[in-house]
Tab-separated table of C-alpha atoms in Angstrom:
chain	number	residue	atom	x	y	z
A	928	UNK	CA	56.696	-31.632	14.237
A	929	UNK	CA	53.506	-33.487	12.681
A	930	UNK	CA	51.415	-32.686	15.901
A	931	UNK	CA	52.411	-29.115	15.414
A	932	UNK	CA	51.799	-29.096	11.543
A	933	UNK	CA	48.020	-30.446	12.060
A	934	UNK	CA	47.882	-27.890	14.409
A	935	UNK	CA	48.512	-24.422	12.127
A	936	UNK	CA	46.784	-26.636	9.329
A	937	UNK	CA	43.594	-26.784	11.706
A	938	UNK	CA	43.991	-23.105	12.424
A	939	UNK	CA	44.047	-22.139	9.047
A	940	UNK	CA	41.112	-24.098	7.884
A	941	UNK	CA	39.253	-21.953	9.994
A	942	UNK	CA	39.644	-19.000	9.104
A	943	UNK	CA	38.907	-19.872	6.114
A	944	UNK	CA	35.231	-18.549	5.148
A	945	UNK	CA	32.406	-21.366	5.168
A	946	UNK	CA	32.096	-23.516	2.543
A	947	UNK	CA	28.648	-25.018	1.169
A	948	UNK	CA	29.129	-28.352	2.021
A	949	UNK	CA	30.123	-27.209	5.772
A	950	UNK	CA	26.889	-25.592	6.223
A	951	UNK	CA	24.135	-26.924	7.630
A	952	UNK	CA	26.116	-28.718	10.264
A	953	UNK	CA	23.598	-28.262	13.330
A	954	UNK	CA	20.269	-27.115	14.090
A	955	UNK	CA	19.570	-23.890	12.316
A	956	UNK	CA	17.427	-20.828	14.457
A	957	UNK	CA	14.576	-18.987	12.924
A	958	UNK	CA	14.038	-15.858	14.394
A	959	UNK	CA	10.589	-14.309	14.517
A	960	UNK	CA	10.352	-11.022	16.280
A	961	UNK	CA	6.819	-11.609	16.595
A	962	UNK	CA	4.213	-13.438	19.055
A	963	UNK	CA	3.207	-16.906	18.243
A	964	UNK	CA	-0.407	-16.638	16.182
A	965	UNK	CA	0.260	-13.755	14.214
A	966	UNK	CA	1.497	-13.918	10.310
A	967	UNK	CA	5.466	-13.870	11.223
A	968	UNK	CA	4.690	-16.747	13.211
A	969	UNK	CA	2.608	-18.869	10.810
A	970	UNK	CA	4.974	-17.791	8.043
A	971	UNK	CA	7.974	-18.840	9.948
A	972	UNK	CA	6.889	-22.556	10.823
A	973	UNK	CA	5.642	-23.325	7.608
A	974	UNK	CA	8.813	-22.621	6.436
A	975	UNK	CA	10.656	-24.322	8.991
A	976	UNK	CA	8.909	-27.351	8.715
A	977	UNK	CA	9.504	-27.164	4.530
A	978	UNK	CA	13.086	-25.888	5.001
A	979	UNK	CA	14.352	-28.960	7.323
A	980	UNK	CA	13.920	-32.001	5.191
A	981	UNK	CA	15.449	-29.656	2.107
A	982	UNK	CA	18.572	-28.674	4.611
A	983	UNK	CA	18.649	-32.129	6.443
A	984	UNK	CA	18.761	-30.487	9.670
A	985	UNK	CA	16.345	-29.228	12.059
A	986	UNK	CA	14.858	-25.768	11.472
A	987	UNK	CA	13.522	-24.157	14.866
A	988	UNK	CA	11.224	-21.452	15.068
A	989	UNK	CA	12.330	-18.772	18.290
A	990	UNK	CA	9.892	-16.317	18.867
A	991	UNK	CA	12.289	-12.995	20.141
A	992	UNK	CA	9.751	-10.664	21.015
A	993	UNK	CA	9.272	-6.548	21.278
A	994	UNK	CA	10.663	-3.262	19.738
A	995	UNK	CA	8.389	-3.959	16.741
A	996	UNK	CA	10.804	-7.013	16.023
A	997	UNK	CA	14.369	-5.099	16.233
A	998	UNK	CA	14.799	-7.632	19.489
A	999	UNK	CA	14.767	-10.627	16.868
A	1000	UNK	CA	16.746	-8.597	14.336
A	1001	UNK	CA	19.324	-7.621	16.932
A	1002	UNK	CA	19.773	-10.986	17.883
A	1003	UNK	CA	20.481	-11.950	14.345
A	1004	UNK	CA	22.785	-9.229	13.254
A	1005	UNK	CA	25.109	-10.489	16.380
A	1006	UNK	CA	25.156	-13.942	15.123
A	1007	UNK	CA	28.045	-15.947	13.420
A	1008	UNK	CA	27.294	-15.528	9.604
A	1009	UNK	CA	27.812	-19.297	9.551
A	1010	UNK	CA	23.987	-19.495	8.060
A	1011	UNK	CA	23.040	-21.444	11.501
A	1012	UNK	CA	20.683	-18.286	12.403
A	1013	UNK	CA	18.619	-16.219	10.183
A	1014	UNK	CA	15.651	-13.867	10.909
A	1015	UNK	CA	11.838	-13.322	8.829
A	1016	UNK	CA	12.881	-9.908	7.907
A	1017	UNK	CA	9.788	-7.390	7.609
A	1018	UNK	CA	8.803	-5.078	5.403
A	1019	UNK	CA	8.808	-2.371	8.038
A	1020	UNK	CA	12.552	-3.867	9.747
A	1021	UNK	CA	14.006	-2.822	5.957
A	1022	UNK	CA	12.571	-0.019	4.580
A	1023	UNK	CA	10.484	2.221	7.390
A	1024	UNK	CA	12.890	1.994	10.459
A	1025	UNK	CA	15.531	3.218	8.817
A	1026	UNK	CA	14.597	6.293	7.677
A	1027	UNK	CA	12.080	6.697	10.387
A	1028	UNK	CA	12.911	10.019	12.212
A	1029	UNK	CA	13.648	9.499	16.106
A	1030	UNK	CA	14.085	5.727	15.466
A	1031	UNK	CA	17.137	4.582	16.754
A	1032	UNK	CA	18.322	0.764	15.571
A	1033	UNK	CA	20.674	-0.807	17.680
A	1034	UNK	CA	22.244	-2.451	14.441
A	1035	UNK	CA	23.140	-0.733	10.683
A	1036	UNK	CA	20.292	-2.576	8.796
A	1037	UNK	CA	22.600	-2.739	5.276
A	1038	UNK	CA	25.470	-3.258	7.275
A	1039	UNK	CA	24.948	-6.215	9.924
A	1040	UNK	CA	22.108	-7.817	8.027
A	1041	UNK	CA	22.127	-9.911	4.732
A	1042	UNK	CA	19.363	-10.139	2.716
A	1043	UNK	CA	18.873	-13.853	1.497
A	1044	UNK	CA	15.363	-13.710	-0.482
A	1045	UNK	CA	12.148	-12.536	-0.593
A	1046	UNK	CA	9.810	-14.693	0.908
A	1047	UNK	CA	5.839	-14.034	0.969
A	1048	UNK	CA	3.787	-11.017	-0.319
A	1049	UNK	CA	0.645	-10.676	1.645
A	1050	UNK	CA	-1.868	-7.589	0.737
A	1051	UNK	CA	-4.249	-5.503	2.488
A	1052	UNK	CA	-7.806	-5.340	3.200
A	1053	UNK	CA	-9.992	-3.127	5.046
A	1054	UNK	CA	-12.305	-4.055	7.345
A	1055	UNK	CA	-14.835	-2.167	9.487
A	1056	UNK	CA	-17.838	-3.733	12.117
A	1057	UNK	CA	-20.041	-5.442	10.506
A	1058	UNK	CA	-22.975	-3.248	12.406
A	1059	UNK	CA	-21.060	-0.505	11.089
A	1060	UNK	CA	-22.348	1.891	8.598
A	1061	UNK	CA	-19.193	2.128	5.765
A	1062	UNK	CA	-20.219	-0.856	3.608
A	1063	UNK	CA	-17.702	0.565	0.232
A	1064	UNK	CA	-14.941	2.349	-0.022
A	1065	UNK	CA	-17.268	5.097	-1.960
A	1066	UNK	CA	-19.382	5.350	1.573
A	1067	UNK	CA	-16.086	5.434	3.254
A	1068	UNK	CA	-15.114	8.626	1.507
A	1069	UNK	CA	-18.538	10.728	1.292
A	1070	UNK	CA	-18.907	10.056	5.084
A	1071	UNK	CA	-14.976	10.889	5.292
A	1072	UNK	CA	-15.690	14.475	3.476
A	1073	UNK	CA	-18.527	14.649	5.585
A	1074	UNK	CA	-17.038	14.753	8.548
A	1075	UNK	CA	-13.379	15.439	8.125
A	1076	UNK	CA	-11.221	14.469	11.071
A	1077	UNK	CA	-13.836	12.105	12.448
A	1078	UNK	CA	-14.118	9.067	11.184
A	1079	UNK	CA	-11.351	6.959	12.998
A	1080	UNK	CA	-8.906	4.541	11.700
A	1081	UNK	CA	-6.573	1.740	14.459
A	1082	UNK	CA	-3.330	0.547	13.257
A	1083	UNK	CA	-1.137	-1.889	16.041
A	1084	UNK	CA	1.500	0.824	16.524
A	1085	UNK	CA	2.988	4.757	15.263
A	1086	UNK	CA	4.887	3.422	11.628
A	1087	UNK	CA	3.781	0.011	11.447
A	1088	UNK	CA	2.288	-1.413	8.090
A	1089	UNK	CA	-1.231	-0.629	8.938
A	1090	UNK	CA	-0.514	3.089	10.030
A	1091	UNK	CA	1.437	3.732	6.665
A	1092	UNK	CA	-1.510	1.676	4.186
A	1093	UNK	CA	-3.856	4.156	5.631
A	1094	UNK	CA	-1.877	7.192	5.628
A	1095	UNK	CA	-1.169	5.968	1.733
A	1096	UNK	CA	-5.137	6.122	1.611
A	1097	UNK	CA	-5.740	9.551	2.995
A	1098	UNK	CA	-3.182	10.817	0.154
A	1099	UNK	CA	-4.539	9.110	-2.526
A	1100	UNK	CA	-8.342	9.172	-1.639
A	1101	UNK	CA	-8.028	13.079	-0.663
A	1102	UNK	CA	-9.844	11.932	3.116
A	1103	UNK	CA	-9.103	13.160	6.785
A	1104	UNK	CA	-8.903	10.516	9.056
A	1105	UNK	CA	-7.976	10.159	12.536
A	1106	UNK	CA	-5.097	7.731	13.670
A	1107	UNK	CA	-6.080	5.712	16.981
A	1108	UNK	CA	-2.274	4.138	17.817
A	1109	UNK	CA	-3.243	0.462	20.103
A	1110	UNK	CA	-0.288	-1.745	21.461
A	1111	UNK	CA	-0.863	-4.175	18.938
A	1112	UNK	CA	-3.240	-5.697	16.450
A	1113	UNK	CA	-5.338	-8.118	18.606
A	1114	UNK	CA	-6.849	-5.129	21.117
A	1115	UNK	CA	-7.298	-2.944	17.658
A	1116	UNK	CA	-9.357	-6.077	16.151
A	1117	UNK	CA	-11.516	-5.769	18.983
A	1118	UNK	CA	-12.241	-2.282	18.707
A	1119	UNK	CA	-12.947	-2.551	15.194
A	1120	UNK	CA	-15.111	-5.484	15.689
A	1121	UNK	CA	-16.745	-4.200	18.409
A	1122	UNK	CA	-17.247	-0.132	16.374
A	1123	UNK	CA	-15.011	1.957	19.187
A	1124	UNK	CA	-12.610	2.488	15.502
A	1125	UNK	CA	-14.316	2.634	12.421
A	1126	UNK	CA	-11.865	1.150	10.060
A	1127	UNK	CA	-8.425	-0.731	9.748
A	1128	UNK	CA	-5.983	-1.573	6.777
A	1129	UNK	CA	-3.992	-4.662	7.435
A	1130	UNK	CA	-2.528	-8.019	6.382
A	1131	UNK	CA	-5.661	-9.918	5.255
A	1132	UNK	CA	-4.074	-13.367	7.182
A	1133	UNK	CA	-4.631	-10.814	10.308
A	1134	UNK	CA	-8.159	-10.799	9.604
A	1135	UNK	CA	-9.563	-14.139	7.883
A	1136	UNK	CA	-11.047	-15.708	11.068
A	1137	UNK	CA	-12.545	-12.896	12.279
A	1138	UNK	CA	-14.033	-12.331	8.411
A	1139	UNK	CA	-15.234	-15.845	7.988
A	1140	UNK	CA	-17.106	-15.492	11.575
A	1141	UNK	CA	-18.760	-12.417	10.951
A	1142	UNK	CA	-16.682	-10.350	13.438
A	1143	UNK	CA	-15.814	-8.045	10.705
A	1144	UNK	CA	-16.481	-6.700	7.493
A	1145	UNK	CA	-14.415	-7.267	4.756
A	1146	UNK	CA	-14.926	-3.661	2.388
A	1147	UNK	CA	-12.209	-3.959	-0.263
A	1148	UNK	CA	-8.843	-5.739	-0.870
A	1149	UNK	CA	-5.665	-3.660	-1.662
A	1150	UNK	CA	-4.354	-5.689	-4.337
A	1151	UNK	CA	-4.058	-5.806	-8.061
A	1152	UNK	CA	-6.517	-8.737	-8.117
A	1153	UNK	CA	-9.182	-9.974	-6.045
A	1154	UNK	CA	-8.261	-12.621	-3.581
A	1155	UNK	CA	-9.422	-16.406	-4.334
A	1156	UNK	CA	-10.384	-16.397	-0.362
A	1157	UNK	CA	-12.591	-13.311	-1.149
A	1158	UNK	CA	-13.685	-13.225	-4.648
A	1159	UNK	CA	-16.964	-11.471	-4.305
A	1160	UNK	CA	-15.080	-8.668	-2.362
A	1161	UNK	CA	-14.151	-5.239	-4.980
A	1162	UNK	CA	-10.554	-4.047	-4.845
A	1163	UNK	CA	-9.675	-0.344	-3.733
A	1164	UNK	CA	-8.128	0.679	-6.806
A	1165	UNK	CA	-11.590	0.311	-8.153
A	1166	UNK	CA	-12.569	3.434	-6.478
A	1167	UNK	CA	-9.292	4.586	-5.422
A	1168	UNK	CA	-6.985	3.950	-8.694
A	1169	UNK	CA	-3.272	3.420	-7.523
A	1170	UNK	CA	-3.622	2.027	-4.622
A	1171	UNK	CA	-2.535	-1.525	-4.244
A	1172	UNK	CA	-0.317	-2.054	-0.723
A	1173	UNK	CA	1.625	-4.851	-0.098
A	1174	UNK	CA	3.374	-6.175	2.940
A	1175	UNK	CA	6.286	-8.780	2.605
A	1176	UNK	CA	8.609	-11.120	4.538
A	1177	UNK	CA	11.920	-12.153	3.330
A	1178	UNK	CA	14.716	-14.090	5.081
A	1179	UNK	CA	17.777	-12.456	6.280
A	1180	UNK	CA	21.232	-13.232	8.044
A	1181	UNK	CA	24.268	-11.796	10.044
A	1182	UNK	CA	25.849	-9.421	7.697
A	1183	UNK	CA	29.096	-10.742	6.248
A	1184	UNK	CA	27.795	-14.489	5.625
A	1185	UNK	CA	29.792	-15.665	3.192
A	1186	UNK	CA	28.974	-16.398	-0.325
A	1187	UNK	CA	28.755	-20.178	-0.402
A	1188	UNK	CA	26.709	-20.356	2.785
A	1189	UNK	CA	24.466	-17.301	0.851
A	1190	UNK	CA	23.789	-19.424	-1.852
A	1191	UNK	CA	23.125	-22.617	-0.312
A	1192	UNK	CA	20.283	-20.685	1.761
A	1193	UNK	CA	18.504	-19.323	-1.668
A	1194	UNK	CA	18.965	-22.564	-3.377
A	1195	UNK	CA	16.836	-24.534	-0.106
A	1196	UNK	CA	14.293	-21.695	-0.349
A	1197	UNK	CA	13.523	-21.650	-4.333
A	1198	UNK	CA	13.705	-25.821	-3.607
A	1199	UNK	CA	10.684	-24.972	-1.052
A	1200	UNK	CA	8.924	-22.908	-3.443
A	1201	UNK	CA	8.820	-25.469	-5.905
A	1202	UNK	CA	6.721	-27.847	-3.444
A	1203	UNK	CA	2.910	-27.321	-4.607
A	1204	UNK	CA	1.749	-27.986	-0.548
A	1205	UNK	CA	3.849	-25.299	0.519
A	1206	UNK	CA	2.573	-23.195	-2.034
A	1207	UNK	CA	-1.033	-24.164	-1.325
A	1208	UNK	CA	-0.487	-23.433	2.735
A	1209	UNK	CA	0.321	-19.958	1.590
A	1210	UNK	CA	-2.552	-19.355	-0.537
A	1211	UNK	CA	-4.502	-21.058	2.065
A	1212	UNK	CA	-3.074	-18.169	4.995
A	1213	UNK	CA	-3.803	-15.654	2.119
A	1214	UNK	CA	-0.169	-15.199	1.461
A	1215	UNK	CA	1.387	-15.273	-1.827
A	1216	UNK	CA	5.171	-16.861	-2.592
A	1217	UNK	CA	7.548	-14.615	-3.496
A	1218	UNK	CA	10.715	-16.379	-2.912
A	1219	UNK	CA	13.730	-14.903	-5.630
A	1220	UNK	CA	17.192	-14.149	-4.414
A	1221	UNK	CA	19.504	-11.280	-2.873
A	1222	UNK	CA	19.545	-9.363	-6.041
A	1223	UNK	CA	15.248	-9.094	-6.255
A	1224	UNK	CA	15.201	-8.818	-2.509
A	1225	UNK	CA	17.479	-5.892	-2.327
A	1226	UNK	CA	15.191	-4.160	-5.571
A	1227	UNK	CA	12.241	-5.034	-3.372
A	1228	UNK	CA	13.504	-3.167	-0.329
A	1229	UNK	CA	15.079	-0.263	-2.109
A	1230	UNK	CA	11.792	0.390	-4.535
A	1231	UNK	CA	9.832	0.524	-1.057
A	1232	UNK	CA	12.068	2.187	0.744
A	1233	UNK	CA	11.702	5.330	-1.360
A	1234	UNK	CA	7.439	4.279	-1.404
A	1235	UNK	CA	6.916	4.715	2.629
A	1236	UNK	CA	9.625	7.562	2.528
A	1237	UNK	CA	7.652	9.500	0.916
A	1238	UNK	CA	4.309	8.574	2.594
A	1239	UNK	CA	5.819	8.989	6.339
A	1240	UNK	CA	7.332	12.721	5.505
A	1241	UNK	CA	4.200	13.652	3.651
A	1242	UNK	CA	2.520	12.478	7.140
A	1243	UNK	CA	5.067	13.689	9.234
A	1244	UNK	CA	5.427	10.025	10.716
A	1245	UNK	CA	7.866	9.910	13.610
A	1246	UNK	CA	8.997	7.688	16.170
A	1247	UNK	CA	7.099	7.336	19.350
């Protein structure tokens, strides 16, 4: 009779749904659906190596590549929401796929995903060859009215973040440019570099080697402020008012993780974001900490969901 009461008690305990102070109780997986060396990548092992000691258990880094990081996310949304697996969510995973038209997501992202927190903001710059001619965003436009349709712009895929920042551009700057699709950033850099593609709008971290070496030409930074890495380099809106474009990471879950676990996750990440080195790496990788909670995350998403809605149907931006 005791053997059998331990037993339903055992059963019952779990089902029960997580507790804080059963969670972390093994080695947690961070999901990247990106190569090693690019921004996911960096982002997600510095946080790793931050989030560990805070957690007390190991926090490793998976790279899941492909399908523009729905692979990773995929992975994630068919996880236990025990907290033990959790994906850096981008930008373009929450608000472009979804309402992408011909995009089909192998997972509901409101449904089978839980936003935990923001994580990083990280702005754009564009960059041309330095043996180029465009040295300002002023050039960029007189040669762009110039020759409508001929100047040439690379993004690393149809949707992604740089495809969308310069469609944004276009709109606001009044320009014809001509989108040149490449399977990724690193063959686009070397285009750009090399002046086979005039220009490119992307995450500044994409570009800072390549800056600092000469390989490329900073023009103008597509923030509100300048950047402390690039102070003596003018910001869009100067010449184009409005436009300041952001990209962001945030960490998310299985959908359905349970409240405790939730909030044990956003208080280890606002822990993190109170270190000043972590803080410092990101400034360092020209990324800027943005780490809140669900509640800012889901504003975040929702504010730029309706943003890049409105850019893709105004550019009739569809799934390849």
């Amino acid at each position: 009779m005791k053997r059998l009461l331990i037993a339903i008690l055992a059963l019952f305990a779990a089902a029960l749904p997580a507790r804080a102070q059963d969670f972390p109780s093994k080695d947690i997986r961070f999901l990247c659906g990106f190569a090693p060396g690019g921004t996911c990548d960096l982002l997600s092992r510095i946080l790793a190596e931050h989030l560990s000691p805070v957690l007390g258990q190991r926090v490793v880094v998976e790279n899941r590549t492909g399908a523009s990081g729905n692979i990773a996310a995929d992975a994630v949304a068919k996880s236990p929401p025990d907290g033990h697996t959790v994906l850096l969510a981008t930008m373009a995973l929450y608000t472009v796929m979804p309402q992408m038209p011909g995009m089909r997501l192998p997972f509901d992202v409101d449904h089978d995903l839980t936003p935990i927190s923001n994580v990083a903001n990280i702005y754009n710059v564009l960059v041309v060859s330095p043996q180029g001619p465009i040295q300002s965003v002023r050039q960029l436009i007189d040669l762009a009215h110039a020759n409508p349709g001929k100047l040439t712009y690379a993004s690393a895929g149809n949707g992604g973040s740089q495809h969308l920042a310069a469609e944004y551009f276009k709109r606001l700057a009044g320009v014809d440019l001509l989108h040149i699709s490449y399977r990724g950033g690193a063959p686009a850099i070397v285009d750009i570099a090399a002046g086979r593609t005039d220009m490119m709008f992307g995450n500044l971290p994409e570009f800072l080697g390549q800056i600092r070496d000469g390989g490329l030409r900073a023009v103008a930074f597509g923030a509100p402020r300048p950047s402390p890495l690039m102070p003596d380099v003018p910001l869009i809106s100067a010449t184009v008012p409005g436009f300041t474009v952001r990209n962001w990471f945030g960490v998310a879950g299985p959908g359905g993780m349970p409240k405790p676990v939730l909030d044990r996750w956003v208080a280890a990440l606002q822990r993190v974001n109170t270190d000043p080195i972590f803080r410092r790496r990101l400034a360092e990788n020209g990324m800027e900490s943005l780490i809140g909670d669900p509640d800012s995350f889901r504003s975040t998403i929702q504010e730029d969901r309706r943003r890049w809605g409105e850019v893709m149907r105004a550019a009739n931006i569809r799934a390849d």
